[in-house]
Amino acid sequence: MIGVMTISATLHDKRRPIASRLGRTLIVLLLFVPVGMVALGSGFGIIPLPFEMFVLAENMPVIFRAHMVAAAFALLLAPVVIAVRHRPELHCMLGRLLGAFVVVGGLTALPVAIFSHSGMIARAGFFMQGLVWMALFIAGFMSIGRGDRSRHIRFMVAMVAVTTGAVWFRLMTGTAIALQLPFEPVYAFAAWAAWIAPLTVVVMFPKSVAKALA
């Protein structure tokens, strides 16, 4: 009987990481991929833009579209870079590519935020997100350059958390529209909360993050 119970417990323990990986894959497929593809379509002019974004694209076509495309590729590539973390050469190559998209997306986010037709609070939120996004990547890149793998992981996970702000921002604003909530206050709130909330989670619960990445 004890042997049967031990085998059962072992099988249960093996199922948990499989279920966890399946859950993360579903999140990527259902949330990250659609948002990334829509951003790519908008950046390449395939998907029509909302009026405010259309005006911005007309005023600064190169910068705006570069931001949309770079940020979209960063969002789509981040889960792949995490998935290949146990394959150093591939992880390093894709990580540098991801970093290039983050730098381009972050730099172009600054003028896009400044000249956006959003309110001051929302623009400040987008501007700060761009700065924090780039700062975390640079810190993570410098850490691995010094051979400090643990700090590299912490900074890069935080950077990816900020990257996911694009997903949560669209969920928040989409929910506001669906529930017919006052849009401008929700938009301003989401411009900050969408990236600060996931960043706070990974900073406050480092052990849970490390366990998920083990």
Tab-separated table of N, CA and C in Angstrom, residues 46-143:
chain	number	residue	atom	x	y	z
A	46	ILE	N	-1.767	47.242	-41.775
A	46	ILE	CA	-2.732	46.235	-42.222
A	46	ILE	C	-4.055	46.381	-41.475
A	47	ILE	N	-3.968	46.683	-40.177
A	47	ILE	CA	-5.155	46.841	-39.336
A	47	ILE	C	-5.389	48.330	-39.099
A	48	PRO	N	-6.600	48.829	-39.347
A	48	PRO	CA	-6.882	50.258	-39.140
A	48	PRO	C	-6.658	50.673	-37.684
A	49	LEU	N	-6.169	51.881	-37.505
A	49	LEU	CA	-5.902	52.418	-36.172
A	49	LEU	C	-7.099	53.207	-35.664
A	50	PRO	N	-7.297	53.245	-34.329
A	50	PRO	CA	-8.279	54.183	-33.770
A	50	PRO	C	-7.904	55.611	-34.169
A	51	PHE	N	-8.877	56.514	-34.152
A	51	PHE	CA	-8.654	57.860	-34.684
A	51	PHE	C	-7.464	58.554	-34.036
A	52	GLU	N	-7.373	58.501	-32.685
A	52	GLU	CA	-6.287	59.198	-31.991
A	52	GLU	C	-4.924	58.659	-32.429
A	53	MET	N	-4.825	57.333	-32.567
A	53	MET	CA	-3.564	56.725	-32.986
A	53	MET	C	-3.295	56.990	-34.465
A	54	PHE	N	-4.366	57.074	-35.249
A	54	PHE	CA	-4.217	57.388	-36.672
A	54	PHE	C	-3.608	58.779	-36.851
A	55	VAL	N	-4.099	59.742	-36.068
A	55	VAL	CA	-3.564	61.108	-36.136
A	55	VAL	C	-2.089	61.114	-35.744
A	56	LEU	N	-1.753	60.368	-34.703
A	56	LEU	CA	-0.363	60.288	-34.249
A	56	LEU	C	0.517	59.653	-35.326
A	57	ALA	N	-0.003	58.606	-35.967
A	57	ALA	CA	0.750	57.944	-37.038
A	57	ALA	C	0.958	58.867	-38.232
A	58	GLU	N	-0.021	59.740	-38.482
A	58	GLU	CA	0.114	60.692	-39.583
A	58	GLU	C	1.154	61.765	-39.261
A	59	ASN	N	1.212	62.170	-37.992
A	59	ASN	CA	2.136	63.233	-37.589
A	59	ASN	C	3.582	62.751	-37.475
A	60	MET	N	3.774	61.511	-37.043
A	60	MET	CA	5.127	60.960	-36.909
A	60	MET	C	5.115	59.506	-37.404
A	61	PRO	N	4.971	59.313	-38.702
A	61	PRO	CA	4.764	57.965	-39.252
A	61	PRO	C	5.893	56.980	-38.966
A	62	VAL	N	7.132	57.410	-39.103
A	62	VAL	CA	8.257	56.490	-38.915
A	62	VAL	C	8.392	56.097	-37.449
A	63	ILE	N	8.384	57.082	-36.561
A	63	ILE	CA	8.568	56.817	-35.133
A	63	ILE	C	7.421	55.984	-34.580
A	64	PHE	N	6.192	56.356	-34.920
A	64	PHE	CA	5.039	55.642	-34.378
A	64	PHE	C	5.024	54.188	-34.842
A	65	ARG	N	5.228	53.974	-36.135
A	65	ARG	CA	5.169	52.605	-36.648
A	65	ARG	C	6.363	51.782	-36.163
A	66	ALA	N	7.516	52.418	-36.009
A	66	ALA	CA	8.676	51.715	-35.448
A	66	ALA	C	8.387	51.274	-34.023
A	67	HIS	N	7.711	52.138	-33.266
A	67	HIS	CA	7.352	51.787	-31.893
A	67	HIS	C	6.393	50.606	-31.864
A	68	MET	N	5.353	50.649	-32.675
A	68	MET	CA	4.357	49.582	-32.693
A	68	MET	C	4.987	48.243	-33.075
A	69	VAL	N	5.808	48.253	-34.111
A	69	VAL	CA	6.415	47.010	-34.602
A	69	VAL	C	7.434	46.467	-33.604
A	70	ALA	N	8.308	47.334	-33.082
A	70	ALA	CA	9.337	46.886	-32.136
A	70	ALA	C	8.710	46.359	-30.850
A	71	ALA	N	7.721	47.066	-30.319
A	71	ALA	CA	7.061	46.628	-29.088
A	71	ALA	C	6.323	45.313	-29.308
A	72	ALA	N	5.719	45.148	-30.484
A	72	ALA	CA	5.008	43.905	-30.789
A	72	ALA	C	5.969	42.723	-30.855
A	73	PHE	N	7.100	42.907	-31.532
A	73	PHE	CA	8.082	41.826	-31.615
A	73	PHE	C	8.659	41.505	-30.232
A	74	ALA	N	8.851	42.515	-29.403
A	74	ALA	CA	9.345	42.277	-28.043
A	74	ALA	C	8.352	41.431	-27.256
A	75	LEU	N	7.071	41.749	-27.379
A	75	LEU	CA	6.034	41.002	-26.666
A	75	LEU	C	5.971	39.557	-27.146
A	76	LEU	N	6.097	39.345	-28.446
A	76	LEU	CA	6.015	37.994	-29.005
A	76	LEU	C	7.283	37.184	-28.735
A	77	LEU	N	8.424	37.860	-28.700
A	77	LEU	CA	9.698	37.162	-28.546
A	77	LEU	C	10.034	36.844	-27.090
A	78	ALA	N	9.556	37.653	-26.152
A	78	ALA	CA	9.903	37.468	-24.736
A	78	ALA	C	9.597	36.056	-24.226
A	79	PRO	N	8.405	35.496	-24.471
A	79	PRO	CA	8.142	34.126	-23.991
A	79	PRO	C	9.068	33.093	-24.622
A	80	VAL	N	9.477	33.321	-25.861
A	80	VAL	CA	10.377	32.387	-26.541
A	80	VAL	C	11.752	32.414	-25.882
A	81	VAL	N	12.233	33.608	-25.570
A	81	VAL	CA	13.538	33.745	-24.909
A	81	VAL	C	13.521	33.046	-23.551
A	82	ILE	N	12.429	33.185	-22.822
A	82	ILE	CA	12.305	32.504	-21.528
A	82	ILE	C	12.265	30.993	-21.725
A	83	ALA	N	11.551	30.540	-22.742
A	83	ALA	CA	11.383	29.105	-22.982
A	83	ALA	C	12.704	28.413	-23.310
A	84	VAL	N	13.648	29.134	-23.931
A	84	VAL	CA	14.930	28.516	-24.328
A	84	VAL	C	16.047	28.880	-23.353
A	85	ARG	N	15.688	29.253	-22.123
A	85	ARG	CA	16.690	29.705	-21.146
A	85	ARG	C	17.711	28.623	-20.801
A	86	HIS	N	17.373	27.347	-21.013
A	86	HIS	CA	18.308	26.265	-20.701
A	86	HIS	C	19.184	25.896	-21.906
A	87	ARG	N	19.054	26.674	-22.979
A	87	ARG	CA	19.910	26.484	-24.165
A	87	ARG	C	20.699	27.773	-24.367
A	88	PRO	N	21.847	27.903	-23.712
A	88	PRO	CA	22.568	29.181	-23.599
A	88	PRO	C	22.809	29.921	-24.912
A	89	GLU	N	23.274	29.223	-25.948
A	89	GLU	CA	23.608	29.920	-27.195
A	89	GLU	C	22.365	30.521	-27.846
A	90	LEU	N	21.294	29.733	-27.927
A	90	LEU	CA	20.054	30.220	-28.528
A	90	LEU	C	19.438	31.317	-27.666
A	91	HIS	N	19.487	31.117	-26.349
A	91	HIS	CA	18.948	32.111	-25.419
A	91	HIS	C	19.688	33.437	-25.566
A	92	CYS	N	20.998	33.370	-25.688
A	92	CYS	CA	21.812	34.581	-25.825
A	92	CYS	C	21.499	35.300	-27.137
A	93	MET	N	21.404	34.543	-28.222
A	93	MET	CA	21.142	35.144	-29.527
A	93	MET	C	19.762	35.810	-29.559
A	94	LEU	N	18.743	35.084	-29.116
A	94	LEU	CA	17.389	35.634	-29.123
A	94	LEU	C	17.247	36.757	-28.101
A	95	GLY	N	17.983	36.645	-26.984
A	95	GLY	CA	17.939	37.692	-25.971
A	95	GLY	C	18.471	39.014	-26.498
A	96	ARG	N	19.529	38.959	-27.291
A	96	ARG	CA	20.068	40.188	-27.889
A	96	ARG	C	19.087	40.778	-28.894
A	97	LEU	N	18.424	39.903	-29.647
A	97	LEU	CA	17.411	40.381	-30.591
A	97	LEU	C	16.255	41.032	-29.837
A	98	LEU	N	15.834	40.386	-28.755
A	98	LEU	CA	14.787	40.963	-27.911
A	98	LEU	C	15.225	42.319	-27.372
A	99	GLY	N	16.474	42.403	-26.933
A	99	GLY	CA	16.988	43.663	-26.411
A	99	GLY	C	16.958	44.777	-27.438
A	100	ALA	N	17.269	44.441	-28.688
A	100	ALA	CA	17.222	45.451	-29.751
A	100	ALA	C	15.804	45.986	-29.920
A	101	PHE	N	14.826	45.089	-29.868
A	101	PHE	CA	13.430	45.519	-29.987
A	101	PHE	C	13.009	46.366	-28.786
A	102	VAL	N	13.498	46.003	-27.598
A	102	VAL	CA	13.160	46.770	-26.393
A	102	VAL	C	13.736	48.178	-26.484
A	103	VAL	N	14.984	48.292	-26.913
A	103	VAL	CA	15.613	49.614	-27.019
A	103	VAL	C	14.893	50.473	-28.057
A	104	VAL	N	14.606	49.899	-29.224
A	104	VAL	CA	13.892	50.658	-30.258
A	104	VAL	C	12.491	51.018	-29.779
A	105	GLY	N	11.798	50.028	-29.198
A	105	GLY	CA	10.446	50.288	-28.702
A	105	GLY	C	10.426	51.300	-27.574
A	106	GLY	N	11.434	51.234	-26.690
A	106	GLY	CA	11.492	52.166	-25.573
A	106	GLY	C	11.840	53.581	-26.002
A	107	LEU	N	12.829	53.706	-26.882
A	107	LEU	CA	13.221	55.040	-27.354
A	107	LEU	C	12.091	55.722	-28.122
A	108	THR	N	11.416	54.969	-28.977
A	108	THR	CA	10.315	55.560	-29.748
A	108	THR	C	9.085	55.800	-28.884
A	109	ALA	N	8.987	55.098	-27.753
A	109	ALA	CA	7.845	55.316	-26.855
A	109	ALA	C	7.866	56.721	-26.261
A	110	LEU	N	9.055	57.287	-26.104
A	110	LEU	CA	9.171	58.593	-25.448
A	110	LEU	C	8.531	59.711	-26.277
A	111	PRO	N	8.906	59.896	-27.550
A	111	PRO	CA	8.216	60.934	-28.336
A	111	PRO	C	6.753	60.604	-28.593
A	112	VAL	N	6.426	59.314	-28.737
A	112	VAL	CA	5.023	58.931	-28.929
A	112	VAL	C	4.198	59.352	-27.720
A	113	ALA	N	4.753	59.152	-26.518
A	113	ALA	CA	4.038	59.552	-25.300
A	113	ALA	C	3.900	61.070	-25.216
A	114	ILE	N	4.960	61.776	-25.549
A	114	ILE	CA	4.945	63.239	-25.445
A	114	ILE	C	3.916	63.857	-26.384
A	115	PHE	N	3.858	63.367	-27.609
A	115	PHE	CA	2.980	63.975	-28.615
A	115	PHE	C	1.637	63.262	-28.755
A	116	SER	N	1.379	62.331	-27.849
A	116	SER	CA	0.093	61.633	-27.871
A	116	SER	C	-1.043	62.600	-27.558
A	117	HIS	N	-2.248	62.268	-28.010
A	117	HIS	CA	-3.424	63.082	-27.724
A	117	HIS	C	-4.086	62.670	-26.409
A	118	SER	N	-3.441	61.794	-25.651
A	118	SER	CA	-3.960	61.380	-24.348
A	118	SER	C	-3.786	62.501	-23.335
A	119	GLY	N	-4.390	62.322	-22.156
A	119	GLY	CA	-4.226	63.293	-21.084
A	119	GLY	C	-2.822	63.242	-20.505
A	120	MET	N	-2.486	64.234	-19.704
A	120	MET	CA	-1.139	64.350	-19.151
A	120	MET	C	-0.761	63.136	-18.300
A	121	ILE	N	-1.697	62.645	-17.476
A	121	ILE	CA	-1.395	61.503	-16.604
A	121	ILE	C	-1.077	60.267	-17.430
A	122	ALA	N	-1.883	60.012	-18.460
A	122	ALA	CA	-1.647	58.846	-19.314
A	122	ALA	C	-0.320	58.972	-20.048
A	123	ARG	N	-0.028	60.151	-20.565
A	123	ARG	CA	1.225	60.346	-21.291
A	123	ARG	C	2.429	60.133	-20.379
A	124	ALA	N	2.320	60.610	-19.156
A	124	ALA	CA	3.410	60.404	-18.196
A	124	ALA	C	3.604	58.916	-17.906
A	125	GLY	N	2.496	58.178	-17.829
A	125	GLY	CA	2.577	56.740	-17.590
A	125	GLY	C	3.280	56.011	-18.718
A	126	PHE	N	2.930	56.346	-19.955
A	126	PHE	CA	3.573	55.721	-21.110
A	126	PHE	C	5.054	56.096	-21.186
A	127	PHE	N	5.361	57.351	-20.872
A	127	PHE	CA	6.746	57.826	-20.906
A	127	PHE	C	7.595	57.071	-19.884
A	128	MET	N	7.076	56.949	-18.662
A	128	MET	CA	7.809	56.247	-17.611
A	128	MET	C	7.966	54.765	-17.934
A	129	GLN	N	6.950	54.177	-18.538
A	129	GLN	CA	7.049	52.769	-18.924
A	129	GLN	C	8.207	52.563	-19.899
A	130	GLY	N	8.332	53.462	-20.868
A	130	GLY	CA	9.440	53.361	-21.815
A	130	GLY	C	10.795	53.459	-21.135
A	131	LEU	N	10.930	54.398	-20.197
A	131	LEU	CA	12.198	54.567	-19.480
A	131	LEU	C	12.531	53.348	-18.623
A	132	VAL	N	11.549	52.887	-17.848
A	132	VAL	CA	11.768	51.736	-16.964
A	132	VAL	C	12.074	50.484	-17.782
A	133	TRP	N	11.364	50.317	-18.872
A	133	TRP	CA	11.559	49.169	-19.765
A	133	TRP	C	13.007	49.080	-20.224
A	134	MET	N	13.533	50.193	-20.738
A	134	MET	CA	14.915	50.202	-21.217
A	134	MET	C	15.910	50.055	-20.074
A	135	ALA	N	15.642	50.708	-18.953
A	135	ALA	CA	16.563	50.656	-17.815
A	135	ALA	C	16.719	49.231	-17.289
A	136	LEU	N	15.613	48.497	-17.218
A	136	LEU	CA	15.670	47.119	-16.730
A	136	LEU	C	16.443	46.226	-17.692
A	137	PHE	N	16.240	46.431	-18.983
A	137	PHE	CA	17.001	45.624	-19.948
A	137	PHE	C	18.495	45.917	-19.834
A	138	ILE	N	18.861	47.190	-19.773
A	138	ILE	CA	20.276	47.558	-19.683
A	138	ILE	C	20.897	46.983	-18.415
A	139	ALA	N	20.168	47.052	-17.295
A	139	ALA	CA	20.673	46.499	-16.033
A	139	ALA	C	20.869	44.989	-16.138
A	140	GLY	N	19.912	44.305	-16.771
A	140	GLY	CA	20.035	42.861	-16.944
A	140	GLY	C	21.180	42.486	-17.866
A	141	PHE	N	21.356	43.255	-18.926
A	141	PHE	CA	22.437	43.004	-19.884
A	141	PHE	C	23.798	43.213	-19.225
A	142	MET	N	23.928	44.266	-18.442
A	142	MET	CA	25.191	44.542	-17.757
A	142	MET	C	25.480	43.488	-16.692
A	143	SER	N	24.440	42.986	-16.047
A	143	SER	CA	24.623	41.970	-15.002
A	143	SER	C	25.209	40.684	-15.574
